[in-house]
Every structure is written in structure tokens, then in C-alpha cells.
Coordinates of C-alpha atoms in Angstrom, one line a residue:
X1 CA 225.0 138.2 204.8
X2 CA 226.3 141.1 206.8
X3 CA 226.8 144.9 206.4
X4 CA 230.3 144.2 205.1
X5 CA 228.7 142.3 202.2
X6 CA 226.3 145.1 201.4
X7 CA 227.8 147.6 198.9
X8 CA 226.6 151.2 199.1
X9 CA 223.7 152.9 201.0
X10 CA 226.0 154.2 203.8
X11 CA 223.7 157.1 204.6
X12 CA 220.7 154.7 205.1
X13 CA 222.9 152.5 207.4
X14 CA 223.8 155.4 209.6
X15 CA 220.1 156.5 209.7
X16 CA 218.8 153.2 210.9
X17 CA 221.8 152.7 213.3
X18 CA 220.9 155.9 215.0
X19 CA 217.2 155.0 215.1
X20 CA 217.9 151.6 216.7
X21 CA 220.5 152.9 219.2
X22 CA 218.1 155.7 220.3
X23 CA 215.2 153.3 220.6
X24 CA 213.2 155.2 218.1
X25 CA 212.7 152.6 215.4
X26 CA 209.3 153.1 213.7
X27 CA 206.9 150.2 213.1
X28 CA 206.4 150.7 209.3
X29 CA 209.0 151.7 206.7
X30 CA 208.5 152.3 203.0
X31 CA 211.9 151.6 201.3
X32 CA 211.9 153.5 198.0
X33 CA 214.5 153.3 195.2
X34 CA 215.3 151.8 191.8
X35 CA 214.7 148.1 191.3
X36 CA 217.7 146.0 191.9
X37 CA 219.6 148.5 194.1
X38 CA 219.6 146.3 197.2
X39 CA 216.5 147.4 199.2
X40 CA 215.3 143.9 199.9
X41 CA 218.8 142.8 201.0
X42 CA 219.0 145.8 203.2
X43 CA 215.7 145.0 204.9
X44 CA 216.8 141.4 205.4
X45 CA 220.0 142.5 207.1
X46 CA 218.0 144.8 209.4
X47 CA 215.6 141.9 210.2
X48 CA 218.6 139.6 211.1
X49 CA 220.2 142.1 213.5
X50 CA 216.8 142.9 215.1
X51 CA 216.1 139.1 215.6
X52 CA 219.6 138.1 216.6
X53 CA 219.7 136.2 220.0
X54 CA 223.3 136.9 221.0
X55 CA 223.9 140.6 220.2
X56 CA 221.9 143.6 221.3
X57 CA 220.3 145.4 218.4
X58 CA 222.1 148.6 219.5
X59 CA 225.3 147.1 218.3
X60 CA 223.8 147.2 214.8
X61 CA 225.4 144.0 213.8
X62 CA 224.2 140.4 213.9
X63 CA 226.3 137.5 215.3
X64 CA 225.7 135.3 212.2
X65 CA 226.0 132.3 214.4
X66 CA 222.9 131.9 216.6
X67 CA 219.8 129.9 215.7
X68 CA 217.9 133.0 214.8
X69 CA 220.6 134.4 212.4
X70 CA 220.9 131.0 210.7
X71 CA 217.1 130.8 210.2
X72 CA 217.0 134.3 208.7
X73 CA 219.6 133.3 206.2
X74 CA 217.7 130.2 205.3
X75 CA 214.4 132.1 205.2
X76 CA 212.9 129.8 207.8
X77 CA 212.7 132.1 210.8
X78 CA 209.2 131.8 212.5
X79 CA 209.1 135.5 213.3
X80 CA 210.1 136.7 209.8
X81 CA 207.6 136.9 207.0
X82 CA 208.8 137.6 203.4
X83 CA 206.1 137.8 200.8
X84 CA 206.4 138.8 197.1
X85 CA 204.4 138.7 194.0
X86 CA 204.2 135.2 192.4
X87 CA 205.7 135.0 189.0
X88 CA 202.4 134.2 187.4
X89 CA 200.5 137.1 189.0
X90 CA 200.3 140.7 187.9
X91 CA 199.8 142.0 191.5
X92 CA 200.5 140.9 195.1
X93 CA 197.6 138.6 196.0
X94 CA 195.3 139.9 198.7
X95 CA 195.4 136.5 200.4
X96 CA 199.1 136.9 201.2
X97 CA 198.2 140.0 203.2
X98 CA 194.9 139.2 205.0
X99 CA 194.1 135.6 204.0
X100 CA 191.9 134.0 201.5
X101 CA 188.1 134.9 201.3
X102 CA 187.1 131.9 203.4
X103 CA 189.8 132.6 205.9
X104 CA 189.9 136.4 205.9
X105 CA 191.7 138.0 208.8
X106 CA 192.6 134.6 210.2
X107 CA 195.7 134.1 207.9
X108 CA 198.1 136.3 205.9
X109 CA 200.9 138.4 207.1
X110 CA 198.8 140.9 209.0
X111 CA 197.3 138.0 211.1
X112 CA 200.8 136.5 211.6
X113 CA 202.2 139.8 213.0
X114 CA 199.6 139.7 215.8
X115 CA 200.8 136.3 217.0
X116 CA 203.2 136.2 220.0
X117 CA 206.8 135.9 218.8
X118 CA 208.5 132.5 219.0
X119 CA 211.9 134.2 219.8
X120 CA 212.5 137.5 221.5
X121 CA 210.0 140.3 221.3
X122 CA 209.7 141.0 217.6
X123 CA 207.9 139.8 214.5
X124 CA 209.0 141.3 211.1
X125 CA 207.4 141.4 207.7
X126 CA 209.1 142.3 204.4
X127 CA 206.5 143.0 201.7
X128 CA 208.3 142.9 198.3
X129 CA 206.7 144.2 195.1
X130 CA 204.6 146.7 197.1
X131 CA 204.2 148.7 193.9
X132 CA 201.9 145.9 192.6
X133 CA 199.4 146.0 195.6
X134 CA 196.0 147.0 194.2
X135 CA 193.8 149.5 196.0
X136 CA 191.5 146.9 197.7
X137 CA 194.5 145.0 199.1
X138 CA 196.2 148.2 200.2
X139 CA 193.2 149.3 202.1
X140 CA 193.0 145.9 203.8
X141 CA 196.3 146.5 205.6
X142 CA 195.7 150.0 206.7
X143 CA 194.4 149.0 210.1
X144 CA 197.6 147.0 210.7
X145 CA 199.8 149.9 209.6
X146 CA 197.8 152.3 211.8
X147 CA 197.8 150.2 214.9
X148 CA 200.7 147.8 214.5
X149 CA 201.2 145.0 217.0
X150 CA 203.7 145.7 219.8
X151 CA 207.3 144.9 218.6
X152 CA 206.3 144.4 215.0
X153 CA 208.3 146.0 212.1
X154 CA 207.0 146.1 208.5
X155 CA 209.2 146.9 205.5
X156 CA 207.4 147.8 202.2
X157 CA 209.7 147.6 199.2
X158 CA 208.8 150.0 196.4
X159 CA 210.4 151.6 193.4
X160 CA 208.1 154.7 193.4
X161 CA 206.4 156.1 196.4
X162 CA 203.8 157.7 194.2
X163 CA 202.5 154.3 193.3
X164 CA 201.5 153.8 197.0
X165 CA 198.2 155.1 198.4
X166 CA 198.5 158.4 200.2
X167 CA 197.1 156.6 203.3
X168 CA 200.0 154.1 203.2
X169 CA 202.6 156.8 202.7
X170 CA 201.2 158.8 205.6
X171 CA 201.5 155.7 207.9
X172 CA 205.0 154.8 206.9
X173 CA 208.5 156.2 207.5
X174 CA 209.8 156.7 204.0
X175 CA 213.5 155.9 203.4
X176 CA 214.8 156.7 200.0
X177 CA 217.6 154.7 198.3
X178 CA 219.7 155.8 195.4
X179 CA 220.8 153.6 192.5
X180 CA 224.2 151.9 192.8
X181 CA 227.1 153.6 191.2
X182 CA 228.8 152.0 188.2
X183 CA 231.8 151.2 190.4
X184 CA 229.6 149.6 193.1
X185 CA 227.8 147.4 190.5
X186 CA 231.2 146.3 189.1
X187 CA 232.4 145.4 192.6
X188 CA 229.3 143.2 193.2
X189 CA 229.5 141.5 189.8
X190 CA 233.2 140.7 190.2
X191 CA 232.5 139.4 193.7
X192 CA 229.9 137.0 192.2
X193 CA 231.8 136.1 189.1
X194 CA 235.5 137.2 189.1
X195 CA 236.2 135.5 185.8
X196 CA 233.9 137.7 183.7
X197 CA 235.3 139.9 181.0
X198 CA 236.1 143.3 182.6
X199 CA 235.1 145.3 179.6
X200 CA 231.7 143.7 179.4
X201 CA 231.2 144.2 183.1
X202 CA 232.1 147.9 182.8
X203 CA 229.7 148.4 179.9
X204 CA 226.9 146.6 181.7
X205 CA 227.4 148.6 184.9
X206 CA 227.3 151.8 182.9
X207 CA 224.1 150.9 181.2
X208 CA 222.3 149.4 184.3
X209 CA 220.9 152.7 185.7
X210 CA 222.0 151.8 189.2
X211 CA 220.4 148.3 189.2
X212 CA 222.5 145.2 189.9
X213 CA 219.6 143.1 188.6
X214 CA 219.7 145.0 185.3
X215 CA 223.5 144.7 185.0
X216 CA 223.3 140.9 185.5
X217 CA 220.6 140.7 182.8
X218 CA 222.7 142.8 180.5
X219 CA 225.5 140.3 180.8
X220 CA 223.3 137.4 179.7
X221 CA 224.3 136.3 176.1
X222 CA 220.8 136.4 174.8
X223 CA 220.3 140.0 176.1
X224 CA 223.6 141.1 174.6
X225 CA 222.5 139.8 171.2
X226 CA 219.0 141.4 171.6
X227 CA 220.6 144.8 172.4
X228 CA 223.0 144.6 169.5
X229 CA 220.2 143.7 167.1
X230 CA 218.0 146.5 168.4
X231 CA 220.6 149.2 168.2
X232 CA 221.5 148.1 164.7
X233 CA 217.9 148.6 163.5
X234 CA 217.5 151.9 165.4
X235 CA 220.6 153.2 163.6
X236 CA 219.2 152.5 160.2
X237 CA 217.7 155.4 158.3
X238 CA 214.9 155.4 157.5
X239 CA 214.1 153.1 160.4
X240 CA 212.6 149.8 159.4
X241 CA 209.8 149.9 162.0
X242 CA 207.9 147.0 160.5
X243 CA 210.8 144.6 160.7
X244 CA 211.8 146.1 164.0
X245 CA 208.4 145.4 165.5
X246 CA 208.3 141.9 163.9
X247 CA 211.8 140.9 165.2
X248 CA 211.1 142.2 168.7
X249 CA 207.6 140.5 168.8
X250 CA 209.3 137.2 167.9
X251 CA 211.7 137.7 170.8
X252 CA 208.7 138.2 173.2
X253 CA 206.9 135.1 171.8
X254 CA 210.0 133.0 172.6
X255 CA 209.1 133.5 176.3
X256 CA 206.0 131.5 175.9
X257 CA 202.7 132.4 177.6
X258 CA 204.1 134.1 180.7
X259 CA 202.7 137.6 180.4
X260 CA 204.8 139.1 183.2
X261 CA 208.0 137.8 181.7
X262 CA 207.0 139.4 178.4
X263 CA 206.3 142.7 180.1
X264 CA 209.7 142.6 181.9
X265 CA 211.5 141.9 178.6
X266 CA 209.5 144.7 176.9
X267 CA 210.5 147.1 179.6
X268 CA 214.1 146.1 179.0
X269 CA 213.8 146.7 175.3
X270 CA 212.4 150.2 175.9
X271 CA 215.3 150.8 178.4
X272 CA 217.9 149.8 175.7
X273 CA 216.3 152.2 173.2
X274 CA 216.1 155.0 175.8
X275 CA 219.8 154.6 176.7
X276 CA 220.7 154.6 173.0
X277 CA 218.9 158.0 172.4
X278 CA 220.1 159.4 175.7
X279 CA 223.7 158.7 174.8
X280 CA 223.3 160.2 171.4
X281 CA 221.5 163.3 172.8
X282 CA 224.3 163.9 175.4
X283 CA 226.9 163.5 172.8
X284 CA 225.2 165.9 170.5
X285 CA 224.7 168.5 173.2
X286 CA 228.4 168.2 174.3
X287 CA 229.7 168.6 170.8
X288 CA 231.7 171.8 170.3
X289 CA 230.7 174.4 167.8
X290 CA 233.6 173.8 165.4
X291 CA 232.8 170.1 165.4
X292 CA 229.2 170.7 164.3
X293 CA 230.4 171.5 160.8
X294 CA 232.3 168.2 160.6
X295 CA 230.0 165.7 158.8
X296 CA 232.0 162.8 160.3
X297 CA 230.8 163.8 163.8
X298 CA 227.3 164.9 162.9
X299 CA 224.4 162.9 164.3
X300 CA 221.8 161.4 161.9
X301 CA 219.1 163.2 163.9
X302 CA 218.4 166.7 165.2
X303 CA 218.6 167.4 168.9
X304 CA 214.8 167.8 169.1
X305 CA 214.2 164.5 167.4
X306 CA 216.6 162.7 169.8
X307 CA 214.9 164.3 172.8
X308 CA 211.5 163.4 171.5
X309 CA 212.6 159.8 170.9
X310 CA 214.0 159.5 174.4
X311 CA 210.8 160.8 175.9
X312 CA 208.8 158.4 173.8
X313 CA 210.9 155.4 175.0
X314 CA 210.5 156.5 178.7
X315 CA 206.7 156.9 178.2
X316 CA 206.6 153.4 176.7
X317 CA 208.3 152.0 179.8
X318 CA 205.4 153.4 181.9
X319 CA 202.9 152.0 179.5
X320 CA 204.1 148.4 180.1
X321 CA 202.3 148.4 183.5
X322 CA 199.0 149.0 181.8
X323 CA 196.6 146.4 180.4
X324 CA 197.8 146.8 176.8
X325 CA 199.1 143.6 175.2
X326 CA 203.0 143.6 174.9
X327 CA 202.8 142.9 171.2
X328 CA 200.4 145.7 170.5
X329 CA 202.3 148.2 172.6
X330 CA 205.5 147.2 170.8
X331 CA 204.0 147.8 167.4
X332 CA 202.6 151.2 168.4
X333 CA 205.9 152.2 169.9
X334 CA 207.9 151.3 166.8
X335 CA 205.6 153.1 164.4
X336 CA 205.6 156.3 166.5
X337 CA 209.3 156.1 167.0
X338 CA 209.9 155.8 163.3
X339 CA 207.7 158.9 162.7
X340 CA 209.7 160.9 165.4
X341 CA 213.2 160.2 164.1
X342 CA 212.1 160.5 160.5
X343 CA 210.6 163.9 160.9

């Protein structure tokens, strides 16, 4: 892993390079941007160059050869702590931050940052899934953010800064990342799998909303089938909302008892639907006046209905983070959507 392997985010690279070279690197950063755009990879590359034993950090490039660089790549470096939400948990456990109840403040990443570094002068923490930190856990790390140990650097990975407590935002240097462009996503996918059909890669990149993770998921055979079936039912008039909800619920149930996996799949379903209505709305708004009288080009729905359907799908994506059951949320979404496009 090196900067040459990281596609995009040139502005952020220049910003950090200037901060490091001027000796003005902050202690806590909140990296904000769409999921799957490369924030975690970016933070890991920064950690590697800051921990490199052969090259000065001001060079803003790691040697990729020393013991430290090799350990960062293998995620075994004693001065680098990478924590993320376990797959079976809805939020980042408090014990990963400040230790378990019986070992509070004597374990966890905040405690580890106060221990003397094994190599060099730094200890670095990368806290992934920071959006899932609940209020009590967030409050527990405020002291560390306010008075960080000398030489420590903390990277909080977030998709939305508004989901962080104001007290965390005020103690962090916020660095905003944009989603990857379609061309950048295609470059990364081809780099990982050069034999993939170029037309499918291009379509997935266009639909991924700047996320490499979403693009890779869109290329999965099961997701391609799911999207085709969903669009086919959305195109029917009147919309068969009962069978739509039934089919999609069956798809969720195929994931077993893993609630988070179901929520992720549900969010993807709403994203597919939102992209469908967004595409139709843009096409309708761009249609020239003389084409509006051509029945072959006329949309099945009015502009207002398409806009309302799009907003409904976007709102449903937000609702997936609440406590409603995925199946119940799906049924309510389908029924309301049918009412919107049928009006």
C-alpha cells in the first residue's frame, strides 16, 4: 500500500503533506465522506508513513520495507490500533474504547494510547464506524480527545459529521472526502479484476454514488439479479406493492438472523429504488418540449410523483438506522411508494 495505489483524494493528500512538513499535524482528525470512498485506506497510509523507521515523515512517503511498514501492512504494529464495529453489533462497543466494566480505563484504545510507544515517538488509533458510537461511549473518550497523549494521533472515520456529538466535532480537525468519480471506481475495479466485463463495470461505477464498496456489491451476481427484479416490479403499473414487499422480505430472510446484514441489504434496496426514480426524474426534466407530446418518450409518472418517490426512498434509507424491524420497514415503504406513484 502506497500513495500511488490510492486513487483520488489529491486535495486531501496535499493538505496532510503540508501539515506534516510544517510540523502542524493535529492530534485528532474526523475523516468525513461517503462509505467506501477510501477514508480508512487513506488513514492507514498516513499511519504507515508516520510510523516508518527509515524515512522522515516530512518526505510524506513510507519506505514499505522496514519492520514498522511491514507490521502496518499486516495489521500487527504494536503502536497502531484499528478498531471497528463487530459484525454482530449495532454500535461500536464501549469496551473497545475504554475497556470492559470490570477493567474500565485500564484497557481499550484510550488506555493504549497513553502507553509509551514501542517504536519511535507515536501511537496511532484508527476508529472505524465512528457513526455507530452511542452517546455514552462518545462521552467516555472526550477526555482523551481533549488532552491527547504526546505524539498520539487519532483518526475517526465517519460518513456524516452531524452524527457525531458537537463536543467530538469541536475537538477534531474535520477533513472532508468526496465520493470517487465513476472513472476512478472503474480504475480500481479493473486493477482488482481486469477480466471483468467492461460494460458491467461501467454501469456499476455509474450507480455506486462514489463508493467502491457499493460498486463491488453491484457486480455480485445475486445483487444484479435483485436489482433487475426490483426495477421490473417498480416499472409495473399499478405497482404490485404486496408482491414487491413479499419478494424483498424473502430476500432479507435468506440472510438468516444477522440483523445488521439485513439492514445493509435493505439500505441497498432503497438505494436501487432511489437511483431508479432519480434517473427517471432527470430524464423527464431534460426532455425537450416537442418530445413531451411524443407518447413513446413520455414517462409513466408525473414529475411531482417521481420527485416524491425519490424523496420517499431517501427517507427510507435514513430509517434503516432506527429500531424498526427491516421487514416492517420494507412493507411500509412499499405501500407508501405504491400510493405515491399511483396518485
